[in-house]
Coordinates of C-alpha atoms and ligand atoms in Angstrom, one line a residue:
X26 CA -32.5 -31.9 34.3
X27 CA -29.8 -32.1 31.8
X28 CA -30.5 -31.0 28.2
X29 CA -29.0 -32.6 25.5
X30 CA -27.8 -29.6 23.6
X31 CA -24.5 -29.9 20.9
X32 CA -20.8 -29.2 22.6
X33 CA -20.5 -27.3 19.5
X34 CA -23.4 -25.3 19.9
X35 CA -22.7 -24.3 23.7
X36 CA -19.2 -23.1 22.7
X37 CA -20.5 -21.1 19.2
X38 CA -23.1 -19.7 22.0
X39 CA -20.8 -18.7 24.1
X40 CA -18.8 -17.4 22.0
X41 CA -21.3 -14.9 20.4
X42 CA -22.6 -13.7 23.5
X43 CA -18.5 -12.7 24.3
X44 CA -18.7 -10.9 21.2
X45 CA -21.8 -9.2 21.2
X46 CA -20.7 -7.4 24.6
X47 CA -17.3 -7.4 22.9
X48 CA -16.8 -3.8 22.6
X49 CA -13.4 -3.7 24.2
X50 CA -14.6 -5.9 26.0
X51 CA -11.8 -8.5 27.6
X52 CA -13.2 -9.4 30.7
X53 CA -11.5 -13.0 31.4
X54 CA -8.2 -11.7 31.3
X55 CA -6.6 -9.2 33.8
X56 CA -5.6 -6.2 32.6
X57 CA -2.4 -5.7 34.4
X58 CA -0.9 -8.5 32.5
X59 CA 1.4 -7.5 29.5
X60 CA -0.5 -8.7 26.2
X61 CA 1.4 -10.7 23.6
X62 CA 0.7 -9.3 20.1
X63 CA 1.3 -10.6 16.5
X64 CA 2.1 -8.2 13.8
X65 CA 1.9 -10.3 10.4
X66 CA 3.4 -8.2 7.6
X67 CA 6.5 -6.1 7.5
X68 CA 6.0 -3.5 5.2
X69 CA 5.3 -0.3 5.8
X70 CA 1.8 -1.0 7.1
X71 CA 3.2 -4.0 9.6
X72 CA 6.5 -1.6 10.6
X73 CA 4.5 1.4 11.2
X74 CA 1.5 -1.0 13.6
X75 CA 4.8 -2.2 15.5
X76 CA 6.3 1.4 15.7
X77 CA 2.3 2.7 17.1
X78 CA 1.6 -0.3 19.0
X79 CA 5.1 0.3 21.1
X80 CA 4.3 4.2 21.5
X81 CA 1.2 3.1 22.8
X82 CA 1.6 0.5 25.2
X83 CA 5.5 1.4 26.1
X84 CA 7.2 -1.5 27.7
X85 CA 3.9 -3.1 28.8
X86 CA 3.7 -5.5 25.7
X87 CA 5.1 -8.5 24.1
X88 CA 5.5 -7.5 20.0
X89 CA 6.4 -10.2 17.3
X90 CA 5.8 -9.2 14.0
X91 CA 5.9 -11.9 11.2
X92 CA 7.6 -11.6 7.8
X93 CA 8.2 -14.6 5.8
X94 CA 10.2 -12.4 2.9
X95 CA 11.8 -8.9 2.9
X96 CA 11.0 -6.1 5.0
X97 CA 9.3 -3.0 3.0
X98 CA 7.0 -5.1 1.1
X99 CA 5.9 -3.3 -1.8
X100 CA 8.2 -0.8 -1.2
X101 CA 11.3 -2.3 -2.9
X102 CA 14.5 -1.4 -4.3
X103 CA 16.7 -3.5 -6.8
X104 CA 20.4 -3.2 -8.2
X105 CA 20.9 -2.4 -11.7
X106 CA 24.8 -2.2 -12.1
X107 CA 25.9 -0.2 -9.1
X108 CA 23.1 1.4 -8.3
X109 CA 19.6 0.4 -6.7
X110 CA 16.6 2.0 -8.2
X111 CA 12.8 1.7 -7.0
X112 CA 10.5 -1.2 -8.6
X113 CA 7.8 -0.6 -6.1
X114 CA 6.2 2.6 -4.1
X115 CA 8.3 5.2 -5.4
X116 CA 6.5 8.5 -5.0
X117 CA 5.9 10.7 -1.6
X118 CA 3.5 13.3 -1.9
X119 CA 4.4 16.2 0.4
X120 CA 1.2 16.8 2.3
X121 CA 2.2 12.8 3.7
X122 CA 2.3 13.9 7.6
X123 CA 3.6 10.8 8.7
X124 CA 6.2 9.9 6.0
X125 CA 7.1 13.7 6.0
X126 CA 7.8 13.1 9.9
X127 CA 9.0 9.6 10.0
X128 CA 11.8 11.0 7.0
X129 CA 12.7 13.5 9.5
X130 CA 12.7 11.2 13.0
X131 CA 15.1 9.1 11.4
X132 CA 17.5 11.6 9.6
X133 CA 16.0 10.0 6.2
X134 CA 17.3 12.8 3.8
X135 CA 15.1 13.2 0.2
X136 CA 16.2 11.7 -2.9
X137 CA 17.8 15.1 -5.3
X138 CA 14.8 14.8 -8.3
X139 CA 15.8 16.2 -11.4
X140 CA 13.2 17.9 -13.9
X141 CA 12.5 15.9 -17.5
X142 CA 9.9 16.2 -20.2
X143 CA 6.5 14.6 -19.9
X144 CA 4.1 13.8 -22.9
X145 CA 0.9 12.2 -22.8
X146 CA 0.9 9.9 -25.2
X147 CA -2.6 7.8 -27.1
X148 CA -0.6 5.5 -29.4
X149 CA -0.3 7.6 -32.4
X150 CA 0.5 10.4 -30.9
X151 CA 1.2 13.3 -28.0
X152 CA -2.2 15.0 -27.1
X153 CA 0.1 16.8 -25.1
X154 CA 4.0 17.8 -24.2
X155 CA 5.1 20.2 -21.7
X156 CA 7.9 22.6 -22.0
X157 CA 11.1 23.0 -20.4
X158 CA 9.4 26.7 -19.3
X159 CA 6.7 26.0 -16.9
X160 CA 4.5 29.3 -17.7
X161 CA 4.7 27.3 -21.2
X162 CA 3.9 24.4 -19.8
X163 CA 0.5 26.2 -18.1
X164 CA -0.5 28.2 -21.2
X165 CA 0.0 24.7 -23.1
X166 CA -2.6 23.0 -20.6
X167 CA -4.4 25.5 -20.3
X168 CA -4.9 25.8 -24.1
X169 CA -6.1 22.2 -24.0
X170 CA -8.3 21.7 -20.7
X171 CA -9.3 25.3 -20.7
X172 CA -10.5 26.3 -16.8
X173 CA -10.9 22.6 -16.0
X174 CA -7.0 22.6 -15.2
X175 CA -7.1 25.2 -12.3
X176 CA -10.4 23.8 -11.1
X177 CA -8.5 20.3 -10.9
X178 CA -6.3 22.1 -9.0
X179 CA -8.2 23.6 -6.5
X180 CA -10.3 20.8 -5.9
X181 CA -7.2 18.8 -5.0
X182 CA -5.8 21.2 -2.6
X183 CA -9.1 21.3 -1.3
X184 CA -9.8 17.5 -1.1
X185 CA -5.8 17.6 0.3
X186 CA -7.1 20.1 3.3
X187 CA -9.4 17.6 4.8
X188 CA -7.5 14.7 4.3
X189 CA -5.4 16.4 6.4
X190 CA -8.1 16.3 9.3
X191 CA -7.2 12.4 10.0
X192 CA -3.5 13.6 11.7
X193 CA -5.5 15.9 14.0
X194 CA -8.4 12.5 14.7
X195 CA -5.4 10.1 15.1
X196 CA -3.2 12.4 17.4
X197 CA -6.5 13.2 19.6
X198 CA -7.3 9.3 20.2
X199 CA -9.6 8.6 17.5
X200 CA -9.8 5.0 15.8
X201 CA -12.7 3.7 13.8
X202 CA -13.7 -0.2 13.2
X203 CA -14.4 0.3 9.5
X204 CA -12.8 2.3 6.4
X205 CA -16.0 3.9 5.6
X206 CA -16.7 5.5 9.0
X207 CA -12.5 6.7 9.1
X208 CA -13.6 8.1 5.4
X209 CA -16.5 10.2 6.7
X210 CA -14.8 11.5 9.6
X211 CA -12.2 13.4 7.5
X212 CA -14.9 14.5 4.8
X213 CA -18.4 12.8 4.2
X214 CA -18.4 13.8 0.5
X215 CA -15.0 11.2 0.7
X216 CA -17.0 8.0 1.3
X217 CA -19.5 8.9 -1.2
X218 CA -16.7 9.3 -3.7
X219 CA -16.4 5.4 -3.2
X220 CA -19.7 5.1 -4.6
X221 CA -19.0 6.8 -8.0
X222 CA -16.6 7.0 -10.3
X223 CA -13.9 9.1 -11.2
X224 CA -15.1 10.1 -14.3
X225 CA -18.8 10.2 -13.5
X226 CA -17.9 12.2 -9.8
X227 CA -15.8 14.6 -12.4
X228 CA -18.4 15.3 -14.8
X229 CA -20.9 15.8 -11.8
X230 CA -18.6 18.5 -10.9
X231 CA -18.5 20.1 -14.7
X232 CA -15.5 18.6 -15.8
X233 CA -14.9 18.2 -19.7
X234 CA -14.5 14.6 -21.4
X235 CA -11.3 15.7 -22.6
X236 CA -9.8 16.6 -19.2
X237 CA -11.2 13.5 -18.2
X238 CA -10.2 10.9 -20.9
X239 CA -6.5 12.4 -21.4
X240 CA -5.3 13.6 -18.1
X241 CA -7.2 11.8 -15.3
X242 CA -6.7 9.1 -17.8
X243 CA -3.0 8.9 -18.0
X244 CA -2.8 9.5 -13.9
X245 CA -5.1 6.7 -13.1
X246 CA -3.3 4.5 -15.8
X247 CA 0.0 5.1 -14.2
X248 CA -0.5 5.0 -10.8
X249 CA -2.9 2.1 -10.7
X250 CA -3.3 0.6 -13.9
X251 CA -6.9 1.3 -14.1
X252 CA -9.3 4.0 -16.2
X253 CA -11.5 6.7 -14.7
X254 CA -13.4 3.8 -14.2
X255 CA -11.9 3.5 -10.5
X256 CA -14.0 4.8 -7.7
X257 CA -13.6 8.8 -7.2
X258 CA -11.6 8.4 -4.2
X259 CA -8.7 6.8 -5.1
X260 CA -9.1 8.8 -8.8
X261 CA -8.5 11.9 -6.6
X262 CA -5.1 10.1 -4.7
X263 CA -3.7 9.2 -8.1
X264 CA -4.9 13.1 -9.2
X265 CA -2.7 14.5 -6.3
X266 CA 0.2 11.6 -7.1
X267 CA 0.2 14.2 -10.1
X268 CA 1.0 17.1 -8.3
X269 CA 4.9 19.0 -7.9
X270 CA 7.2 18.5 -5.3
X271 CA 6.3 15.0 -5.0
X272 CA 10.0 13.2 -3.1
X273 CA 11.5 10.0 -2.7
X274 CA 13.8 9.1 0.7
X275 CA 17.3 9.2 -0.1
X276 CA 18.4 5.0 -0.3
X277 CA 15.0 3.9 -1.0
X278 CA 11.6 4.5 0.7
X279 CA 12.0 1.1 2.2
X280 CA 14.6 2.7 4.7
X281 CA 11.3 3.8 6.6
X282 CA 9.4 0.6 7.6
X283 CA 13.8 -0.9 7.9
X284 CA 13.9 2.4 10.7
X285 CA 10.4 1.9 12.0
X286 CA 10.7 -1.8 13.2
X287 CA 14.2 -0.8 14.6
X288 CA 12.6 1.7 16.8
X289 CA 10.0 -0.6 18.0
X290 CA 10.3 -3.0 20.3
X291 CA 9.1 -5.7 17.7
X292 CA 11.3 -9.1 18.0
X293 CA 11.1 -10.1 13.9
X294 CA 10.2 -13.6 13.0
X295 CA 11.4 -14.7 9.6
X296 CA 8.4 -16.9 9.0
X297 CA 5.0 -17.3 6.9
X298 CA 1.8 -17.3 8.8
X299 CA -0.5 -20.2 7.7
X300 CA -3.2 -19.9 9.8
X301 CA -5.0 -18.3 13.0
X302 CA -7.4 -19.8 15.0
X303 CA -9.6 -18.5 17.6
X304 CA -9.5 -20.0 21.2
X305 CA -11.9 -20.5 23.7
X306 CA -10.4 -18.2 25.8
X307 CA -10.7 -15.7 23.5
X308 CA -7.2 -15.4 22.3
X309 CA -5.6 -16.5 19.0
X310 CA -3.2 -19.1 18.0
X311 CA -1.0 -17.7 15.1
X312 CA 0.9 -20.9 13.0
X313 CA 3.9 -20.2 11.1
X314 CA 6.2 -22.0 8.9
X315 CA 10.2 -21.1 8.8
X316 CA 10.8 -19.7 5.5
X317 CA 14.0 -19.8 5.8
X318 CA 13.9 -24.3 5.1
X319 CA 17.3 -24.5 6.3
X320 CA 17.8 -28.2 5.6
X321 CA 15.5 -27.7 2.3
X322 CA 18.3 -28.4 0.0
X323 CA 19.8 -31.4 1.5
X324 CA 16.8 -32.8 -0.3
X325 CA 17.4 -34.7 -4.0
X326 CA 15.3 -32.9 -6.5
X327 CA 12.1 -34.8 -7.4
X328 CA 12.4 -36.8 -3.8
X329 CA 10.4 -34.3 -1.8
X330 CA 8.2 -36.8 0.0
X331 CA 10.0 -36.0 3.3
X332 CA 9.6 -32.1 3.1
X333 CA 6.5 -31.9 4.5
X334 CA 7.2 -34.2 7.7
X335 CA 10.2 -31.6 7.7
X336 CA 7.8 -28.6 7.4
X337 CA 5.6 -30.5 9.8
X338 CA 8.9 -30.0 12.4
X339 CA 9.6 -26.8 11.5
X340 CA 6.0 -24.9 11.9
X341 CA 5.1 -24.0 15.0
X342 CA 2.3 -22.3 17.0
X343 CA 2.1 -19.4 19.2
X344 CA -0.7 -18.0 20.7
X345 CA -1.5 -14.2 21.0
X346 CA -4.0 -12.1 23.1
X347 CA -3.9 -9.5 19.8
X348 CA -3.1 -9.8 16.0
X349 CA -2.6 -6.8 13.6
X350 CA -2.6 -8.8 9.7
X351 CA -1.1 -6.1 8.0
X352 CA -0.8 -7.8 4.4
X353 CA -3.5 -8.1 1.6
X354 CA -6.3 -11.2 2.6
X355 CA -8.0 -11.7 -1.3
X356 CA -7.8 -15.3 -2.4
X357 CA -5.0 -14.2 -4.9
X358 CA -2.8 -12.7 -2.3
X359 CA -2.7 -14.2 0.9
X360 CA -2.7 -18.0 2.1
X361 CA -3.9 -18.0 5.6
X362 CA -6.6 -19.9 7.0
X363 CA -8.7 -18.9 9.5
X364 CA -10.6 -21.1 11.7
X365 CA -12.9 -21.7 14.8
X366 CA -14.6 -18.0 13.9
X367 CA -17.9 -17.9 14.9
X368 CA -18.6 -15.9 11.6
X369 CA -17.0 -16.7 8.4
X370 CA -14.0 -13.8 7.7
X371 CA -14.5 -13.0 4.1
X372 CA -12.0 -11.1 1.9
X373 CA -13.6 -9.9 -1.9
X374 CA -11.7 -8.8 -4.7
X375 CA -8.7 -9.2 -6.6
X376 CA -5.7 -7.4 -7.1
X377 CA -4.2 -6.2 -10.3
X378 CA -1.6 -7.5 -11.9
X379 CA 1.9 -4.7 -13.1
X380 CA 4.4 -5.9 -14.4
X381 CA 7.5 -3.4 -13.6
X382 CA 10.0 -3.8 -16.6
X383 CA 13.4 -2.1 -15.4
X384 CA 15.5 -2.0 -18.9
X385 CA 19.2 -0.6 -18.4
X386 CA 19.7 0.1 -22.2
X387 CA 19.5 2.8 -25.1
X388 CA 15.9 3.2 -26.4
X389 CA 15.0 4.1 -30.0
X390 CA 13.3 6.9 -29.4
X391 CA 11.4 6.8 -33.2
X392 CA 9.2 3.6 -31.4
X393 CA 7.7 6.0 -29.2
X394 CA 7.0 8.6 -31.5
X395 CA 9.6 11.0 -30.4
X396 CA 13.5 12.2 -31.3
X397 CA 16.4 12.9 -29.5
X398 CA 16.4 16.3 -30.8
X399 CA 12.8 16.7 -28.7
X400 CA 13.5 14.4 -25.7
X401 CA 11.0 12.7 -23.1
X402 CA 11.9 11.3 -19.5
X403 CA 8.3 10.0 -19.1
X404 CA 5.4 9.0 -21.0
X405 CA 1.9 8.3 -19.8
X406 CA -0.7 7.0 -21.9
X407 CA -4.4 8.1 -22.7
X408 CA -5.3 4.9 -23.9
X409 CA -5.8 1.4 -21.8
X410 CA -5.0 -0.7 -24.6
X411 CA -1.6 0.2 -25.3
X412 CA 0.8 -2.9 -23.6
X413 CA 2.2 -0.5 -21.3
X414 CA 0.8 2.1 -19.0
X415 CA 3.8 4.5 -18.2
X416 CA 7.2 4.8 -19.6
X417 CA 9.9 6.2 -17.7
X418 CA 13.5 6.9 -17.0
X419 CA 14.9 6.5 -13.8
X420 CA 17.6 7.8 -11.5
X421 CA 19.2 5.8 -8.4
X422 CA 17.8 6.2 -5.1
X423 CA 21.4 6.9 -3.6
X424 CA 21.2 10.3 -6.5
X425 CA 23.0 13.6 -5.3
X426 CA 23.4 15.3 -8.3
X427 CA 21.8 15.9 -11.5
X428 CA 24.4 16.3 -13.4
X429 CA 26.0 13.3 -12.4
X430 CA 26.4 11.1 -15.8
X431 CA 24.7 7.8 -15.4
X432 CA 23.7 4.9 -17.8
X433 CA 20.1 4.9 -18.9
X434 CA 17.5 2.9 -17.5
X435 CA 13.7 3.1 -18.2
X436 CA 11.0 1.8 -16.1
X437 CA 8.2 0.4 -18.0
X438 CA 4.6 -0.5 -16.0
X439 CA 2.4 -2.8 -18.2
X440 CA -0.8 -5.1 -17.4
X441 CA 1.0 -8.0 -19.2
X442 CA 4.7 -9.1 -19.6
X443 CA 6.3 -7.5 -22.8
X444 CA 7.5 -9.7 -24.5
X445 CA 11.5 -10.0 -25.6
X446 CA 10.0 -9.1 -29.3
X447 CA 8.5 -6.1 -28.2
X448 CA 11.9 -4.7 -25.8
X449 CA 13.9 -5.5 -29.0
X450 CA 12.0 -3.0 -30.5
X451 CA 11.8 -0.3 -28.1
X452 CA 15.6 -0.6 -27.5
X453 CA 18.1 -0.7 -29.8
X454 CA 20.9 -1.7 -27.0
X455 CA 20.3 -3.7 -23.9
X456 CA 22.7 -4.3 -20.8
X457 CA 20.4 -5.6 -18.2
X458 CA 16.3 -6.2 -18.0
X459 CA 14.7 -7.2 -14.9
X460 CA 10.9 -8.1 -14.2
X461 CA 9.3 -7.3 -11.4
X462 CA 6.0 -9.2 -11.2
X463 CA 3.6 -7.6 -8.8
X464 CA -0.5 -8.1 -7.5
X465 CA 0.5 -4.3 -6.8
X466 CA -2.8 -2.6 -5.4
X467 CA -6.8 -3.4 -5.6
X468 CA -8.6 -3.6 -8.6
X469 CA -10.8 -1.2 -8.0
X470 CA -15.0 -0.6 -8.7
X471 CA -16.5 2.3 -9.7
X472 CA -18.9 1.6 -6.4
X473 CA -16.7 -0.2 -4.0
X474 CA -17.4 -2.8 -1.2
X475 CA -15.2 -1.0 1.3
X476 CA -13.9 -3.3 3.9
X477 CA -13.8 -3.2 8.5
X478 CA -10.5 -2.6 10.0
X479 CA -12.1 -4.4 12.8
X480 CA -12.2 -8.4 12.2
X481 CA -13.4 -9.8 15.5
X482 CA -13.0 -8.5 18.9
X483 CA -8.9 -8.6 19.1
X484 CA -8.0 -9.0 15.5
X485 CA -7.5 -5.9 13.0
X486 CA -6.5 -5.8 9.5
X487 CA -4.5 -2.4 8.7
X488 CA -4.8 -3.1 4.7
X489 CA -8.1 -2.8 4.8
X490 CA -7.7 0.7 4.1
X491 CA -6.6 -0.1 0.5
X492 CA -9.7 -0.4 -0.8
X493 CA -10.2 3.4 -0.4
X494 CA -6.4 3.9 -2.0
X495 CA -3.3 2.0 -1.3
X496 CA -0.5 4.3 -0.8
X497 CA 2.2 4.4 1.8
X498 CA 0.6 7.3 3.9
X499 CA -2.9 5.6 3.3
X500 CA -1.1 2.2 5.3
X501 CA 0.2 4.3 7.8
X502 CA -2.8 5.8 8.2
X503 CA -4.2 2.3 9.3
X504 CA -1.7 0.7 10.6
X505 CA -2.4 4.0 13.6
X506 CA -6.1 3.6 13.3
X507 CA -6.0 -0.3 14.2
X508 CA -3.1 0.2 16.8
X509 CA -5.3 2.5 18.8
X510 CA -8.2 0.1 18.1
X511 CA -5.6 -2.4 19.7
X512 CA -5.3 -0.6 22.7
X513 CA -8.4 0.6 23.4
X514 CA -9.7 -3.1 23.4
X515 CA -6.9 -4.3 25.7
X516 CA -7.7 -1.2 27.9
X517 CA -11.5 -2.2 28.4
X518 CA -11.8 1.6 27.5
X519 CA -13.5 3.4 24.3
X520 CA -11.3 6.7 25.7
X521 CA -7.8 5.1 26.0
X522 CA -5.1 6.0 23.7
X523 CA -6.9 10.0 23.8
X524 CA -5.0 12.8 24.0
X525 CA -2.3 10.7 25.9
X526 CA -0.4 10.2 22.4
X527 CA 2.0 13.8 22.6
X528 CA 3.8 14.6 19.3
X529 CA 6.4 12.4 19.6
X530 CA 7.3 11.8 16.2
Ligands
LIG606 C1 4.5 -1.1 -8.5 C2 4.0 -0.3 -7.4 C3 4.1 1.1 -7.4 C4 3.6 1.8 -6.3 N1 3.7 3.2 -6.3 C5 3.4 3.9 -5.2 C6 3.8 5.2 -5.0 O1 4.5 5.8 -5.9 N2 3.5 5.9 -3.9 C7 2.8 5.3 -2.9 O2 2.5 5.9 -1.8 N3 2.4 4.0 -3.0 C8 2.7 3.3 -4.1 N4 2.4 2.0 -4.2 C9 1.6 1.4 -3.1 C10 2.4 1.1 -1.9 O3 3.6 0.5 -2.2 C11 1.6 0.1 -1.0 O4 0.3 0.6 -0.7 C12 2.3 -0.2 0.3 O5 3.6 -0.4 0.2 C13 1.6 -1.4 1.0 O6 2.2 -1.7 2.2 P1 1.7 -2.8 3.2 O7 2.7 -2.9 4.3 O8 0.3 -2.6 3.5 O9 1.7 -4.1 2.3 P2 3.0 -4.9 1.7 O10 4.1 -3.9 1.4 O11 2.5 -5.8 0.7 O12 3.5 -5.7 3.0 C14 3.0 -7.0 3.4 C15 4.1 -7.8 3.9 O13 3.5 -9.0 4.5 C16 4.3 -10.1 4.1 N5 3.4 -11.3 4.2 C17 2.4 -11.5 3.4 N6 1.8 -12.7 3.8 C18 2.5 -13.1 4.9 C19 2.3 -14.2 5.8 N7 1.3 -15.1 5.6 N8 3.2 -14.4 6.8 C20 4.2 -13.5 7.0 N9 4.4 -12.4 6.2 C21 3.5 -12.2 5.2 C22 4.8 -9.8 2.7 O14 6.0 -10.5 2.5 C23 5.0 -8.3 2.8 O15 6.4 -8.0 3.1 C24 2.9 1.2 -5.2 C25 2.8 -0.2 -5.2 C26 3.4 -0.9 -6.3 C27 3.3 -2.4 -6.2

């Protein structure tokens, strides 16, 4: 007897009993075959998914990785007269394994960094200034924070020691479906950080309010725009973004992801992904528009009612048996649709909004409560409502020399645009101001909703690693973590991908 049970219903059933014996689990394809895998996302988290993918799988897959802009992403460089300088990711901290080795795979030299004054700054005035002596410099903080500076210290070089415990994982095999398991196999205490904030995890520890409001402060404000408020994990990475012999690559950090496709065997498609549907067969169909609009302009302004048929001819459809997203999914950053999943993919939170004000011009140095006599190359701020969060002055990414002579130019992060009013009074000459508009990285909670690498069986999202700290490393970091995920699923085999992966890099 025939029972009258929904089409629809059959095929959702189906479909969740694939996925609940889904671990790796890929039993309606043969193995042997090459798979065909989507990378959406060139920046460094796409590049370095590419780069993995193809150390993993050698010649034995098909890679396309989407970009409908500019490779690097994030990581960005623009020209102010004849020189580029960075708008985006800019700082490297040394203990970075995999930039540190990726620099050195592809004869990426560092960036010369020349020494400058600092002062943390509350609106009125500097709690603090360093010296041009750095035993000053230490008596002078010291003075301030009293122990609480060397105990900041420790505790990041601590924190910094079993971070380091995810190159060891990674090289042995190990991948993780969500950020909080990847978290807790470096350091348990790290995924509990998520749940706190910086400046209640710090005063748990014995930390002062005055170490806390002025110096975690002014690193939080800088490097993402946010108070102490932010959860203690990604406090402690903007805490260590603090620390000395931070580098830059020589060109511009976006030479890396530019070196890693290259050596992958990634074809690049110039084009925006719009949406990705599941298929019966358990693959994914991956639709894209050509960003590139070639016959666009042959279009009279105001008459666009035959672009869309014209959009309609130039998207097209490809399916995949993976696909790595490797961009932000929140509703303010990303436009893809997903459909025919089983479950509904949900993406929370917003990201914030730093506006990166590159000014090529003389400041007056009075606005900022300082002279010329008593000079500062960078200025971080104690307090979240001043209009900007760090002031600095920049040198070229192509730099060799210190003592080259080179016009000024600042670089000014703020939560809002500054308006011309405002740059007319911080500078008394300008030659060229450019605004760099960026959702730059999660706005974070003191107790944050961390997100799953691991989407559906066959689809991973490297960024969601952000919401325990978006760095470059941190991408990288992900972008290996759902590469071996990847391959582990293609292989039918929780073990694939261990050991095999020697030290190439
Ligand atoms: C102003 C600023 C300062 C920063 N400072 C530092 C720092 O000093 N040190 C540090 O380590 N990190 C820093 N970061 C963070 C770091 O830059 C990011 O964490 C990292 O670059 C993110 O890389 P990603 O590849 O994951 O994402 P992205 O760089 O955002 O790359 C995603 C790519 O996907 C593409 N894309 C998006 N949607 C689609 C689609 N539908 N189809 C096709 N392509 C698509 C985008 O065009 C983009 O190129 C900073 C970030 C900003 C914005």
């Amino acid at each position: 007897m025939m029972l009258n049970i929904p089409r629809i219903f059959v095929f959702g059933l189906i479909t969740v009993i694939r996925r609940s014996c889904a671990f790796l689990e890929n039993t309606d394809k043969e193995v042997t075959e090459p798979p065909k895998i989507a990378i959406i996302g060139g920046g460094i988290g796409g590049t370095s998914a590419s780069y993995f993918l193809s150390e993993l799988f050698g010649d034995d897959a098909i890679l396309d990785l989407y970009e409908a802009d500019t490779i690097g992403g994030r990581l960005a460089t623009i020209p102010i007269g004849e020189r580029k300088y960075e708008v985006g990711g800019s700082i490297i901290h040394p203990k970075n394994e995999y930039m540190v080795k990726f620099a050195s795979k592809f004869g990426l030299a560092k960036r010369a960094e020349c020494s400058g004054h600092m002062g943390l700054f509350n609106g009125e005035e500097y709690v603090f200034k360093d010296s041009s002596w750095s035993f000053v410099t230490i008596l002078k903080l010291l003075w301030r924070y009293g122990l609480d500076v060397y105990r900041l210290d420790e505790l990041t070089k601590n924190m910094l020691g079993n971070f380091g415990k995810i190159y060891r994982l990674q090289e042995e095999g190990n991948a993780y479906e969500d950020v909080g398991s990847l978290l807790s196999a470096m350091d348990p205490t790290f995924l509990k950080m998520t749940h706190s904030s910086t400046a209640s995890w710090l005063k748990g520890l014995g930390f002062q309010d005055l170490m806390i409001n002025e110096l975690v402060m002014a690193v939080t404000q800088c490097n993402y725009g946010q108070t102490p408020d932010i959860q203690a994990f990604v406090g402690a990475i903007s805490v260590a973004g603090a620390d000395s012999d931070l580098w830059a690559v020589d060109g511009g950090n976006r030479r890396v992801p530019e070196e890693l496709l290259k050596a992958s065997r990634a074809a690049l498609l110039k084009r925006l992904v719009t949406e990705i549907s599941f298929k019966e067969d358990g693959r994914f169909t991956v639709a894209s528009v050509d960003t590139e609009m070639p016959f666009k302009h042959l279009f009279v302004e105001g008459n666009s009612a035959a672009i869309p048929e014209m959009e309609e001819q130039i998207s097209q459809s490809q399916d995949y048996d993976i696909v790595i997203i490797a961009t932000p999914l929140t509703e303010d950053k990303s436009n893809i649709k997903f459909t025919n999943f089983t479950e509904e993919l949900k993406f929370p939170g917003r990201y914030e909004r730093i506006v990166c004000t590159m000014v090529q011009g003389k400041l007056v140095p009075e606005t900022l409560k300082f002279t010329d006599e008593d000079p500062l190359d960078e200025i971080l701020v104690t307090n979240p409502r001043l209009i900007f969060n760090s002031f600095g002055k920049q040198s070229p990414v192509d730099l060799e020399d210190c003592s080259e002579s080179l016009p000024d130019v600042w670089k000014i992060f703020s939560p809002n645009p500054l308006p011309e009013q405002q740059l007319n009074i911080f500078f008394k000459e300008r030659n060229s101001t450019h605004v760099i508009d960026w959702l730059a990285y999660p706005h974070y909670d003191s107790d944050q909703e961390l997100a799953k690498f691991a989407l559906t069986p066959g689809m991973y999202h490297v960024n969601a690693i952000e919401w325990a700290g978006s760095a470059m490393e941190m991408e990288i970091i992900g972008a290996k973590n759902v590469a071996l995920l990847a391959y582990k699923y293609w292989k039918k085999d929780p073990n694939a991908g261990r050991k095999t992966i020697k030290d190439e890099l």
